[in-house]
Coordinates of C-alpha atoms and ligand atoms in Angstrom, one line a residue:
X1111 CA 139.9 11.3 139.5
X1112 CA 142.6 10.2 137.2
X1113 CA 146.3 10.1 137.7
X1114 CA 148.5 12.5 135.8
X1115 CA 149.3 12.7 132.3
X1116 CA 151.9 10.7 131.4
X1117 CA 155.1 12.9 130.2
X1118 CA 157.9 11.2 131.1
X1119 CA 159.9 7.8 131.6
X1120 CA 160.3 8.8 135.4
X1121 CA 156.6 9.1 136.0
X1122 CA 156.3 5.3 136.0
X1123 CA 155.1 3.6 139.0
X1124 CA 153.7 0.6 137.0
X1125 CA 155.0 -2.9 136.1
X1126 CA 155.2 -1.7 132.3
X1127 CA 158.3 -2.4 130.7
X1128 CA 160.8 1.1 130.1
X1129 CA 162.3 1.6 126.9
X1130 CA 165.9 0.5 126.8
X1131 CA 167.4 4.0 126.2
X1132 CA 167.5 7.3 127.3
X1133 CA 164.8 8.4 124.1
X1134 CA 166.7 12.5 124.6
X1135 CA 169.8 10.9 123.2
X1136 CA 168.4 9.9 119.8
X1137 CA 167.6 11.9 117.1
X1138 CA 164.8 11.5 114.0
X1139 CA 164.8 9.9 111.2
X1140 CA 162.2 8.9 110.2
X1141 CA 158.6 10.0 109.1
X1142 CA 155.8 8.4 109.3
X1143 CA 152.3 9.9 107.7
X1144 CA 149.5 8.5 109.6
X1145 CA 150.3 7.4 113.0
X1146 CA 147.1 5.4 114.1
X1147 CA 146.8 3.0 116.2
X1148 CA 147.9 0.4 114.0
X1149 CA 151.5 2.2 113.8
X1150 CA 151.9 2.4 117.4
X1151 CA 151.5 -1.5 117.7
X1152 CA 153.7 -2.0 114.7
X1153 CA 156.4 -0.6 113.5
X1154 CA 157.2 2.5 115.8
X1155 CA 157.8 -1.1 118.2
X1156 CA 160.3 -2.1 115.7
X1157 CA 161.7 1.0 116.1
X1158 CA 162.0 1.1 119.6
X1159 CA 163.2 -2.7 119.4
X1160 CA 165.9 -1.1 117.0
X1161 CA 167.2 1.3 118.7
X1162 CA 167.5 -0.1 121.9
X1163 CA 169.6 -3.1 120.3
X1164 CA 171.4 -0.8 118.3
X1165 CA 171.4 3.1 119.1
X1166 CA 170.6 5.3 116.3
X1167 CA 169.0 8.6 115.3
X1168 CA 166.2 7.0 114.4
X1169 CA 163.0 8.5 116.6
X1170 CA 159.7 9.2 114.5
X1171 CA 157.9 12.1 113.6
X1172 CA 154.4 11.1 113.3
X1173 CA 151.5 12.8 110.9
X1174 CA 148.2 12.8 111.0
X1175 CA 147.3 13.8 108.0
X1176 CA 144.1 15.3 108.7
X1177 CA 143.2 14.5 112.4
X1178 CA 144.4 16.5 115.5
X1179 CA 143.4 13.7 117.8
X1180 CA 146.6 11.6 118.2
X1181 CA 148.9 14.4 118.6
X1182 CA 146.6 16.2 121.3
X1183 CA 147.2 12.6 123.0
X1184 CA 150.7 12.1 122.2
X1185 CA 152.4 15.7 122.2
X1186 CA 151.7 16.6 126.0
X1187 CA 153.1 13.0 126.7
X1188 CA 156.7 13.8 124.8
X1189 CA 155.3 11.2 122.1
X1190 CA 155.3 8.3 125.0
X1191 CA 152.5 5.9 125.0
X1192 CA 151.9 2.5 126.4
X1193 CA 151.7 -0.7 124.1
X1194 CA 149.3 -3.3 125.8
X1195 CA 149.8 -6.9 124.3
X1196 CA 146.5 -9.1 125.3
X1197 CA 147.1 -13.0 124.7
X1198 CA 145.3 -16.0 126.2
X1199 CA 147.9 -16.2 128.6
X1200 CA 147.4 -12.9 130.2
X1201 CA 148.4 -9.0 129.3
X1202 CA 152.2 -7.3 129.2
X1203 CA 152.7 -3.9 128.5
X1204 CA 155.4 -1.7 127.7
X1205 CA 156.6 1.8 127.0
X1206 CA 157.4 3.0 123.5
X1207 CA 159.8 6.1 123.3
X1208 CA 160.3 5.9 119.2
X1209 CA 157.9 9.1 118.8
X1210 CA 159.6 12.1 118.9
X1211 CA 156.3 14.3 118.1
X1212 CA 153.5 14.2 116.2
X1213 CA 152.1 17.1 113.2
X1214 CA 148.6 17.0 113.1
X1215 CA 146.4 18.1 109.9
X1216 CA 149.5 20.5 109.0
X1217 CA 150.6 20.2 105.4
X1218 CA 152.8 22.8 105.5
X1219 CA 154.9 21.4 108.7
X1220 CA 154.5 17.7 107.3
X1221 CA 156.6 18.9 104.2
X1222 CA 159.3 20.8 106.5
X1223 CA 159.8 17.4 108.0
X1224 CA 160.1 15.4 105.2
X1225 CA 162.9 18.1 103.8
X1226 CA 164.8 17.8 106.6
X1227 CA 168.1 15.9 105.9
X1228 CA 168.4 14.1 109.1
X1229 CA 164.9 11.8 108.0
X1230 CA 166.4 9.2 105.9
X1231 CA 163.3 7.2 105.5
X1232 CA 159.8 7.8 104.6
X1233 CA 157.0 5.0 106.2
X1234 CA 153.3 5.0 105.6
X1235 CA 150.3 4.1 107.1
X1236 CA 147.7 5.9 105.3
X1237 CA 145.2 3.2 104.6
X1238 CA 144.1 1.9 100.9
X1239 CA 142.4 4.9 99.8
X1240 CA 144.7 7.0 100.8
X1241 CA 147.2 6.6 98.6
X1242 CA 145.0 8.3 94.9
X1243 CA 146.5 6.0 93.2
X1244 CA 144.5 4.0 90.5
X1245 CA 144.8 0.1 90.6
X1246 CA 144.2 -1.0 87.6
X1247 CA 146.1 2.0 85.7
X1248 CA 148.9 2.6 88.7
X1249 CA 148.8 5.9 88.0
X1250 CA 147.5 8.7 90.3
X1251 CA 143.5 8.8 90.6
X1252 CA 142.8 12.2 89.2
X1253 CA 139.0 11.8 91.4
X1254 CA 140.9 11.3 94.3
X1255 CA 140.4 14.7 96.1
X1256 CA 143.8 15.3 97.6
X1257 CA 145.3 14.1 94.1
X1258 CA 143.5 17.0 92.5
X1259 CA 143.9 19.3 95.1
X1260 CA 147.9 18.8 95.0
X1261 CA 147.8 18.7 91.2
X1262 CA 146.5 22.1 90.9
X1263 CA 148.8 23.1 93.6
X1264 CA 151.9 21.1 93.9
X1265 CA 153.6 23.4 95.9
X1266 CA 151.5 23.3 98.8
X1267 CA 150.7 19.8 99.0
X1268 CA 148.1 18.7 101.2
X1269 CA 147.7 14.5 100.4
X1270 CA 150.6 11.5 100.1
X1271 CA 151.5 11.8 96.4
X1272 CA 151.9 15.3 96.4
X1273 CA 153.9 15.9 99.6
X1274 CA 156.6 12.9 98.6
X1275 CA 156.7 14.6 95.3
X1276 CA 157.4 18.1 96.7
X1277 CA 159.8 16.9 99.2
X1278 CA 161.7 14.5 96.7
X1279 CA 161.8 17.4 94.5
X1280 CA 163.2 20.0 97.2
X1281 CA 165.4 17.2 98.7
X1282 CA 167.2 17.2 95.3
X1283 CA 167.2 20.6 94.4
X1284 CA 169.0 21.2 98.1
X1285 CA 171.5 18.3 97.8
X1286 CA 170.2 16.4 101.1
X1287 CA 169.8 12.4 100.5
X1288 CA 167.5 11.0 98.8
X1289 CA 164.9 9.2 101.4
X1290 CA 163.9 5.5 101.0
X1291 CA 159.9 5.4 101.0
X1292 CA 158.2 2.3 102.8
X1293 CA 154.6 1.6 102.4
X1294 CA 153.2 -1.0 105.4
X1295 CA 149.8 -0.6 104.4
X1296 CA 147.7 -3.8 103.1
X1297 CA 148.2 -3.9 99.4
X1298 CA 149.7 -5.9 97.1
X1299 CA 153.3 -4.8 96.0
X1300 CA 152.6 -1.9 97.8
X1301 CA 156.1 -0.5 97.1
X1302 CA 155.9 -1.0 93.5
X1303 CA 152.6 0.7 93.7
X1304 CA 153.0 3.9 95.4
X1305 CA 156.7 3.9 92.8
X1306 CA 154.1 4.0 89.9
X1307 CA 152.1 6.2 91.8
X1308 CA 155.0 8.9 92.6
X1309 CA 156.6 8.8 89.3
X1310 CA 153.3 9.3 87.5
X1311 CA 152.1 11.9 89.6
X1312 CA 155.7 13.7 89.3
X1313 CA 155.5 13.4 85.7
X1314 CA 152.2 15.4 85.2
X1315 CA 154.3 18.3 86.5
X1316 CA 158.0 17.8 85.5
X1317 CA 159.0 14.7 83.4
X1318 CA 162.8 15.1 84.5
X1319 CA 161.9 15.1 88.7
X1320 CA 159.7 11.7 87.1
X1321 CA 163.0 10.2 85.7
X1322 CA 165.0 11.2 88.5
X1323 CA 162.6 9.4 91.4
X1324 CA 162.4 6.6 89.2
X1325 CA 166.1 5.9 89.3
X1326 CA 167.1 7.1 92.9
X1327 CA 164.0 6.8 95.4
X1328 CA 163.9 3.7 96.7
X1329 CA 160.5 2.4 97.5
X1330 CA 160.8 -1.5 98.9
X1331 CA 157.6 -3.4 99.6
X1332 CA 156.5 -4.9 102.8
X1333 CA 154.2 -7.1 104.8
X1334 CA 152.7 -6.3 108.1
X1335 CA 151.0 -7.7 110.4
X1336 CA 149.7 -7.6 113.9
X1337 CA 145.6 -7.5 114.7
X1338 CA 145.5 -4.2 116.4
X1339 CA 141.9 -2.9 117.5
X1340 CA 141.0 0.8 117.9
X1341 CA 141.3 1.8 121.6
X1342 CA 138.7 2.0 124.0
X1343 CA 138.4 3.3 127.3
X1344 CA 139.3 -0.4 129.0
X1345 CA 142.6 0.4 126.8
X1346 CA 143.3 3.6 128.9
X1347 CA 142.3 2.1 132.4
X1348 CA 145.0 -0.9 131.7
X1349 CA 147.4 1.8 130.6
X1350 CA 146.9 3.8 133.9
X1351 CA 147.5 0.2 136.0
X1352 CA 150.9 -0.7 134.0
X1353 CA 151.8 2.8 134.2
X1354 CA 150.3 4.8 137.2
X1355 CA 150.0 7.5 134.7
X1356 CA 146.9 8.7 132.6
X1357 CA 147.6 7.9 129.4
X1358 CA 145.1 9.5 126.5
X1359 CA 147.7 7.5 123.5
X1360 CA 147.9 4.0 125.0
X1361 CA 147.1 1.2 122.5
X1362 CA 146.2 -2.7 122.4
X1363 CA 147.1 -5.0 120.0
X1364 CA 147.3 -9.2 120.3
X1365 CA 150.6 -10.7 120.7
X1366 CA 151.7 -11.7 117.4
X1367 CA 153.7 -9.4 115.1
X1368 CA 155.4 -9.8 111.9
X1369 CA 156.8 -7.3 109.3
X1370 CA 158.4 -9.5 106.4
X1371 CA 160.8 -6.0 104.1
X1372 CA 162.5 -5.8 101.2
X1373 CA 165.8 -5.2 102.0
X1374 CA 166.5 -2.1 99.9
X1375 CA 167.0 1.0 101.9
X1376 CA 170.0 2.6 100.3
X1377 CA 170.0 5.7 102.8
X1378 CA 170.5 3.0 105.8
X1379 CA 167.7 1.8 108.0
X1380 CA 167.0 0.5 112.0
X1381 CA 167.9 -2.7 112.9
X1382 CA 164.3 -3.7 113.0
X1383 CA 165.6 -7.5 113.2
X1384 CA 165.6 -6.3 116.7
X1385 CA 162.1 -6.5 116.6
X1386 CA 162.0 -9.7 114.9
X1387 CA 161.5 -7.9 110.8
X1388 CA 162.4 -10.7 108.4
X1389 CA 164.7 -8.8 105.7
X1390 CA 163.8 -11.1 102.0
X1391 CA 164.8 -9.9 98.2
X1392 CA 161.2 -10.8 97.2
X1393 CA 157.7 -9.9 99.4
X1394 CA 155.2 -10.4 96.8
X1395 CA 154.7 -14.4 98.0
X1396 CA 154.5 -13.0 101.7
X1397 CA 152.1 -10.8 100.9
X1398 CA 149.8 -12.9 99.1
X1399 CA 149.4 -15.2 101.5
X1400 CA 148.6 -12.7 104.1
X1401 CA 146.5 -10.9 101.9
X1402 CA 145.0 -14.1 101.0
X1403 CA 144.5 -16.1 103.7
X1404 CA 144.3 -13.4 107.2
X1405 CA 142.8 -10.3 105.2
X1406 CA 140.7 -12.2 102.8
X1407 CA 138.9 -14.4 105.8
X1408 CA 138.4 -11.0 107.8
X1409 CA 136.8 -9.6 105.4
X1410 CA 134.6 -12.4 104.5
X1411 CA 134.2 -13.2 108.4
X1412 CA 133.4 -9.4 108.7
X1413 CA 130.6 -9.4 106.8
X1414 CA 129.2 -12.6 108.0
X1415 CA 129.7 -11.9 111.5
X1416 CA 128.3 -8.2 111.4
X1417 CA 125.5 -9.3 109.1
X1418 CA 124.3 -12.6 111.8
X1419 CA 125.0 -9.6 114.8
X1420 CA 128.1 -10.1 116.1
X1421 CA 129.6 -7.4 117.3
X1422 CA 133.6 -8.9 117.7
X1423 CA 135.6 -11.3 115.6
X1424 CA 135.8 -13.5 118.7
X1425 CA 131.9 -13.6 119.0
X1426 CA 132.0 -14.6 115.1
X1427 CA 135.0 -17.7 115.6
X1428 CA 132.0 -18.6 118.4
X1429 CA 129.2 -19.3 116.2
X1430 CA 129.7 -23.0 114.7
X1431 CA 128.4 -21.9 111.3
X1432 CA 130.6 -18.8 110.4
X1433 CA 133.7 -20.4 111.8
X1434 CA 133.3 -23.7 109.5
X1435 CA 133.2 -21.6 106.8
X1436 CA 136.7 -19.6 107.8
X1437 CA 138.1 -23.0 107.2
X1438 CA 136.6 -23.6 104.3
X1439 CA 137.9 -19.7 103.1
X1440 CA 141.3 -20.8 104.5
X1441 CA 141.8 -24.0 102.2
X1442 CA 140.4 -22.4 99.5
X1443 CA 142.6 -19.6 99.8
X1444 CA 145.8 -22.5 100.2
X1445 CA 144.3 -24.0 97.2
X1446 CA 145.9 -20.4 95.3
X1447 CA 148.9 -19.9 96.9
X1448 CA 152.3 -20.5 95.7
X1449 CA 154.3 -22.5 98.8
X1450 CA 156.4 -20.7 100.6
X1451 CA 160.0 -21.9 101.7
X1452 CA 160.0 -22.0 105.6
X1453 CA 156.2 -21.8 105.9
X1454 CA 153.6 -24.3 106.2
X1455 CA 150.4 -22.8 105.2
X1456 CA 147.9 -25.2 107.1
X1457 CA 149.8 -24.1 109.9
X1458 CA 149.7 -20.7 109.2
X1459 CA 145.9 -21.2 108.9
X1460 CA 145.6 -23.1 112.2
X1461 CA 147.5 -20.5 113.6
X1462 CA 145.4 -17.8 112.2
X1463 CA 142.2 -19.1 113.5
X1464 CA 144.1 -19.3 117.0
X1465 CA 144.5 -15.4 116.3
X1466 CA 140.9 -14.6 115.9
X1467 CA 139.9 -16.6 118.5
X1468 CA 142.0 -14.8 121.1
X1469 CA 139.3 -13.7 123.9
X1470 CA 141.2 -11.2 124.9
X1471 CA 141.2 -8.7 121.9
X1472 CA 137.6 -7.0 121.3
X1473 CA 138.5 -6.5 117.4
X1474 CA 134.8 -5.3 115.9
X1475 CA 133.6 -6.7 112.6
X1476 CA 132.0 -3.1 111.9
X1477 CA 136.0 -2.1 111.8
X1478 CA 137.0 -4.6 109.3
X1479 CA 134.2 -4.0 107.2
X1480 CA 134.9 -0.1 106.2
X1481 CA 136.7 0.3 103.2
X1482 CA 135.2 -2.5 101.3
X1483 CA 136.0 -1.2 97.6
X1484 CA 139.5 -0.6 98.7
X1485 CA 140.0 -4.0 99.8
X1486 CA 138.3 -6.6 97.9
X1487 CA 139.8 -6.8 94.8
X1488 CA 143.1 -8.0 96.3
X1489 CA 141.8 -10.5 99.3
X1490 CA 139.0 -12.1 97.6
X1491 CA 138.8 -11.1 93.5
X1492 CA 142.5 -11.9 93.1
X1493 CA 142.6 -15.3 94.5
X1494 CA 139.1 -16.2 93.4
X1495 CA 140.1 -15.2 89.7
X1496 CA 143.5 -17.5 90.1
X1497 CA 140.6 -20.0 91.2
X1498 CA 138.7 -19.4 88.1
X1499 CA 141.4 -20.1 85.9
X1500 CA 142.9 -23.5 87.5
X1501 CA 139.3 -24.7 87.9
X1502 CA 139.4 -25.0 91.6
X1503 CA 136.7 -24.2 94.7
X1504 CA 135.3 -20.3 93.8
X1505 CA 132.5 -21.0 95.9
X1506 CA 134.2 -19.2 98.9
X1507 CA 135.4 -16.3 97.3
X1508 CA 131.9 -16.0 95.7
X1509 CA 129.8 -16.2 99.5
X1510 CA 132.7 -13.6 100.5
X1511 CA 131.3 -11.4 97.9
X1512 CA 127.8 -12.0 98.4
X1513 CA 127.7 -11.4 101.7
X1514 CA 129.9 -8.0 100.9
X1515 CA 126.7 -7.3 98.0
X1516 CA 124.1 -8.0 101.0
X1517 CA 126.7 -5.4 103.6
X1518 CA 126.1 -3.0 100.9
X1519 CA 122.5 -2.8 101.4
X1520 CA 123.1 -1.1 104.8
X1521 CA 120.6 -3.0 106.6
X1522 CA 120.5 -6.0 109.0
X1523 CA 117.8 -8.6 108.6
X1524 CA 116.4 -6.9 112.6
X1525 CA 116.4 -3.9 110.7
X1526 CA 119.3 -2.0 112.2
X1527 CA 121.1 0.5 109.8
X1528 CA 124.4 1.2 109.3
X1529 CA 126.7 3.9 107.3
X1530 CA 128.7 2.0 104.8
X1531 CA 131.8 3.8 105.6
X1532 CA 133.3 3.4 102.2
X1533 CA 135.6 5.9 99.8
X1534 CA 132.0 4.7 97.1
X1535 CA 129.5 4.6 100.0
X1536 CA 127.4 7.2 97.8
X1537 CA 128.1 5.4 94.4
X1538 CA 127.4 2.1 95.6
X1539 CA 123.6 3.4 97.3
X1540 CA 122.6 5.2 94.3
X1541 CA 123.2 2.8 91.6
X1542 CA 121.4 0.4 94.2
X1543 CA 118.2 2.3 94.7
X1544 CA 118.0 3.1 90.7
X1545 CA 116.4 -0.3 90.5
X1546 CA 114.5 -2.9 92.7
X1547 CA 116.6 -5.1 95.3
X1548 CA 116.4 -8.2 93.7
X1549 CA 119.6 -10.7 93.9
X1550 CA 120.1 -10.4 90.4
X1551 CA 119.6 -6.3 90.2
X1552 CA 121.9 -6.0 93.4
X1553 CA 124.7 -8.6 91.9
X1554 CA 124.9 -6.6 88.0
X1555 CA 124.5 -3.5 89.5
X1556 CA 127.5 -3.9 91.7
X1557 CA 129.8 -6.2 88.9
X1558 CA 129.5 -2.9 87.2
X1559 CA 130.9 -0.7 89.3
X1560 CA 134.0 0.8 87.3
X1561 CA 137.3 0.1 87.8
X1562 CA 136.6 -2.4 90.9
X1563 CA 135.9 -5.9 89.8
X1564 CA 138.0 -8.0 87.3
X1565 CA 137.1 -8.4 84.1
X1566 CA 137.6 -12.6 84.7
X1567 CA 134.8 -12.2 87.2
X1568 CA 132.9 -9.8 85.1
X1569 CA 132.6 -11.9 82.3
X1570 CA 132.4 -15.7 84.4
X1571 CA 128.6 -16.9 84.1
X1572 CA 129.3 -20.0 86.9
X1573 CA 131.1 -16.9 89.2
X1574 CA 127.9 -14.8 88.7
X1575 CA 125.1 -17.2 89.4
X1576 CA 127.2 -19.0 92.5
X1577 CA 127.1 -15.4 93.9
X1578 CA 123.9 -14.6 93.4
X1579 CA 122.3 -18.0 94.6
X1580 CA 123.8 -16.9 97.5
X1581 CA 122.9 -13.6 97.9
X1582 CA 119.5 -14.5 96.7
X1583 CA 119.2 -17.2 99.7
X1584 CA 119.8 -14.0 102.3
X1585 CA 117.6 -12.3 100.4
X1586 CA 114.4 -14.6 100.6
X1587 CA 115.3 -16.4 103.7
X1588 CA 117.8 -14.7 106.2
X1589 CA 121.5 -14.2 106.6
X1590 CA 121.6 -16.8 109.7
X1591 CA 119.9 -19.1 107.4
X1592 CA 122.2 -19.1 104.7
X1593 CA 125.1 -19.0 106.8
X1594 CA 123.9 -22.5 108.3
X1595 CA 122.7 -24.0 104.8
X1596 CA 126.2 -22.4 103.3
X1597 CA 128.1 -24.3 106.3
X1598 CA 126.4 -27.7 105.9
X1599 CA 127.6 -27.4 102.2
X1600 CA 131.2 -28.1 103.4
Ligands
CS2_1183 C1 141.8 -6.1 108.9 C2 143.3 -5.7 109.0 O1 140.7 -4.0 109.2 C3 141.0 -4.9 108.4 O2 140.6 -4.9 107.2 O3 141.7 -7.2 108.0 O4 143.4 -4.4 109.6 C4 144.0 -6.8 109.9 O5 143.6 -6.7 111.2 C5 145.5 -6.5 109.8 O6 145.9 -6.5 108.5 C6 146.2 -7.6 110.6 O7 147.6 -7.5 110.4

């Protein structure tokens, strides 16, 4: 038998930390489209931070843009949920009132909210793919399915570029302040980005609204960080200790958190120094090294580490082999990066290694390794083309990508098989069946995927046959193998 749902701050019998205000006395202002699990540990914190420091109506409303699950969890609970921080030094927990309520797979209510002229600012989580917007063009990915849903529609919205555009456009027509849109999802200038994308989506429908976000929406990059793994049922029975509550929304992430912002928010913000945000004129060097250097040795650990069968990223830092070569990403990846006033970068990499280490955070490499196509080209193609071109070490961005190419096959060498769970899972599997699985077929068929890998790459006959030695030597002896020949390299 469990306790009782959690509903309110006076149900606590727990050691949790309580938020430091009464969360009935503030109202929204913000909303935030797609409140996972990684928004709970993150910014909605900042927020809480903020306005406990500094008062404010500056509560959330949360969307789901297509699942029901969070706000079945959250809604009963009067958007409370527990935050669990697990460190090597032991477990704290606290609170969070910043989430007013939560709309769940409910276009039409998600654009109410975002006309209403108390939510000054906009914030995303929606992962890389779902933004629709093009990479290499900027402009708004007519296959993307919600972009060409909303396109034919544009008044009943249903995906991100369509609902700002709609509720920029109603916004303006009805007078109420413009909002300030905030991207914290892993991509490079993503403010800049989902700009592009807004104003070119607007301007397939009304070139004046196009003009008009373009000079009044503010849309200020930012970096986030904090390693936050999905909840399991461990998360929930720690929740239910710190609080004496059952407690269906509670989430886990490690210790460390950092949100580095643009400091452009002309319709006001929270005081999410509070929280410890950094405020800077410029993200882009903050981004690319934690693009770089965190996201770019995930990945590549990711693939490794599912690929040699281990299930979480601590299991992966165990194993002599895989963790050698994390360094070896990690210097490489220094090797690319502009320095940074304030921050040493072998110290951001010691510190980083620290991070996946922690034993206390079950972050699976199976999680990390979705999404591949969305993430690549910025954590590994980008740096290993800046490598390319100043003739430094490519060889680690190249066994990043091979071991991606030999992910893609869905297959571990014991023969277990697993769903890609990639935006091209079904492009990627047919133009590998069309021919037979050798390194080299594997490696051209996947360099041609469209609109994925730089042409630098493309084109680069020493990039093309270091990855498909590599891929090759999984290929013809095993993925263990090669990761302890590919090690000894170093
Ligand atoms: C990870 C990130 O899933 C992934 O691809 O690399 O979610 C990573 O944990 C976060 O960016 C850490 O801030």
């Amino acid at each position: 038998m469990s306790a009782p749902r959690l509903s309110g701050v006076a149900d606590i019998t727990g050691p949790v930390s309580l938020p430091g205000y009464e969360p009935s006395q503030h109202g929204v202002g913000i909303v935030h489209l797609g409140i996972g699990a990684f928004h709970r540990a993150h910014q909605a914190l900042m927020t809480d931070a903020a306005i406990a420091a500094d008062g404010g109506d500056w509560r959330i409303v949360g969307v789901s843009l297509r699942s029901t699950e969070i706000a079945e969890a959250l809604n009963p609970q009067n958007g409370l949920y527990t935050l669990i921080e697990r460190g090597e030094e032991g477990t704290t927990a606290r609170l969070v009132a910043s989430v007013s309520r939560v709309i769940a797979a409910d276009p039409a209510a998600t654009l109410e909210a975002l006309c209403d002229a108390a939510i000054r600012i906009v914030t995303l989580t929606v992962t890389e793919k779902g933004y629709g917007i093009d990479r290499l063009t900027r402009l708004p990915d007519l296959a993307h399915p919600a972009v060409a849903a909303d396109l034919a529609n544009p008044e009943t919205p249903v995906g991100v570029l369509g609902l700002l555009t709609a509720a920029i456009a109603r916004r303006r027509a009805e007078g109420a302040m413009p909002f300030t849109v905030l991207s914290c999802d892993n991509l490079p200038e993503n403010g800049a980005l989902l700009r592009d994308g807004v104003v070119g989506f607007a301007r397939r429908i009304d070139a004046g609204l196009a003009d008009w976000i373009a000079a009044n929406i503010a849309f200020p990059s930012s970096m986030v960080d904090r390693i936050t793994p999905a909840s399991t049922a461990e998360t929930i029975a720690e929740a239910e200790r710190q609080t004496g509550r059952q407690d269906l929304a509670a989430v886990e992430s490690e210790p460390f958190i950092q949100w580095v912002v643009e400091d452009h928010f002309p319709s006001g913000r929270p005081l999410w120094e509070a929280g410890g945000a950094i405020f800077v004129d410029d993200v882009v060097p903050y981004e690319r090294m934690k693009l770089t250097m965190l996201n770019g040795s995930h990945s590549m650990l990711a693939y490794s580490g599912f690929l040699a069968g281990h299930r979480y990223v601590r299991d992966v830092m165990a194993d002599p082999a895989i963790s050698a070569l994390v360094q070896r990403h990690l210097t490489a990846a220094i090797s690319v990066l502009p320095p940074l006033p304030n921050i040493d970068l072998v110290h951001y990499a010691a510190a980083l290694l620290a991070r996946f280490r922690n034993p206390a955070i079950a972050h699976e490499t199976f999680q990390i390794a979705m999404d591949g196509t969305q993430k690549l080209p910025q954590r590994i193609f980008q740096p290993a083309v800046l490598a390319l071109q100043a003739d430094r070490d490519i060889r680690p961005f190249a066994f990043a990508t091979a071991m991606w190419m030999r992910y893609c096959l869905g297959e571990t060498d014991t023969g277990v098989t697993y769903a890609l769970r990639d935006p091209r899972e079904a492009e990627i599997r047919s133009v590998l069946t069309a021919g037979s699985r050798t390194a080299s077929t594997i490696s051209d068929a996947l360099h041609r995927l469209p609109r994925f890998f730089p042409p630098e790459l493309v084109a680069s006959s020493k990039w093309r046959r270091i990855v498909e030695t590599i891929l090759e030597s999984t290929l013809k002896k095993s993925v263990v193998d090669s990761l302890v020949l590919e090690a000894a390299l170093r």
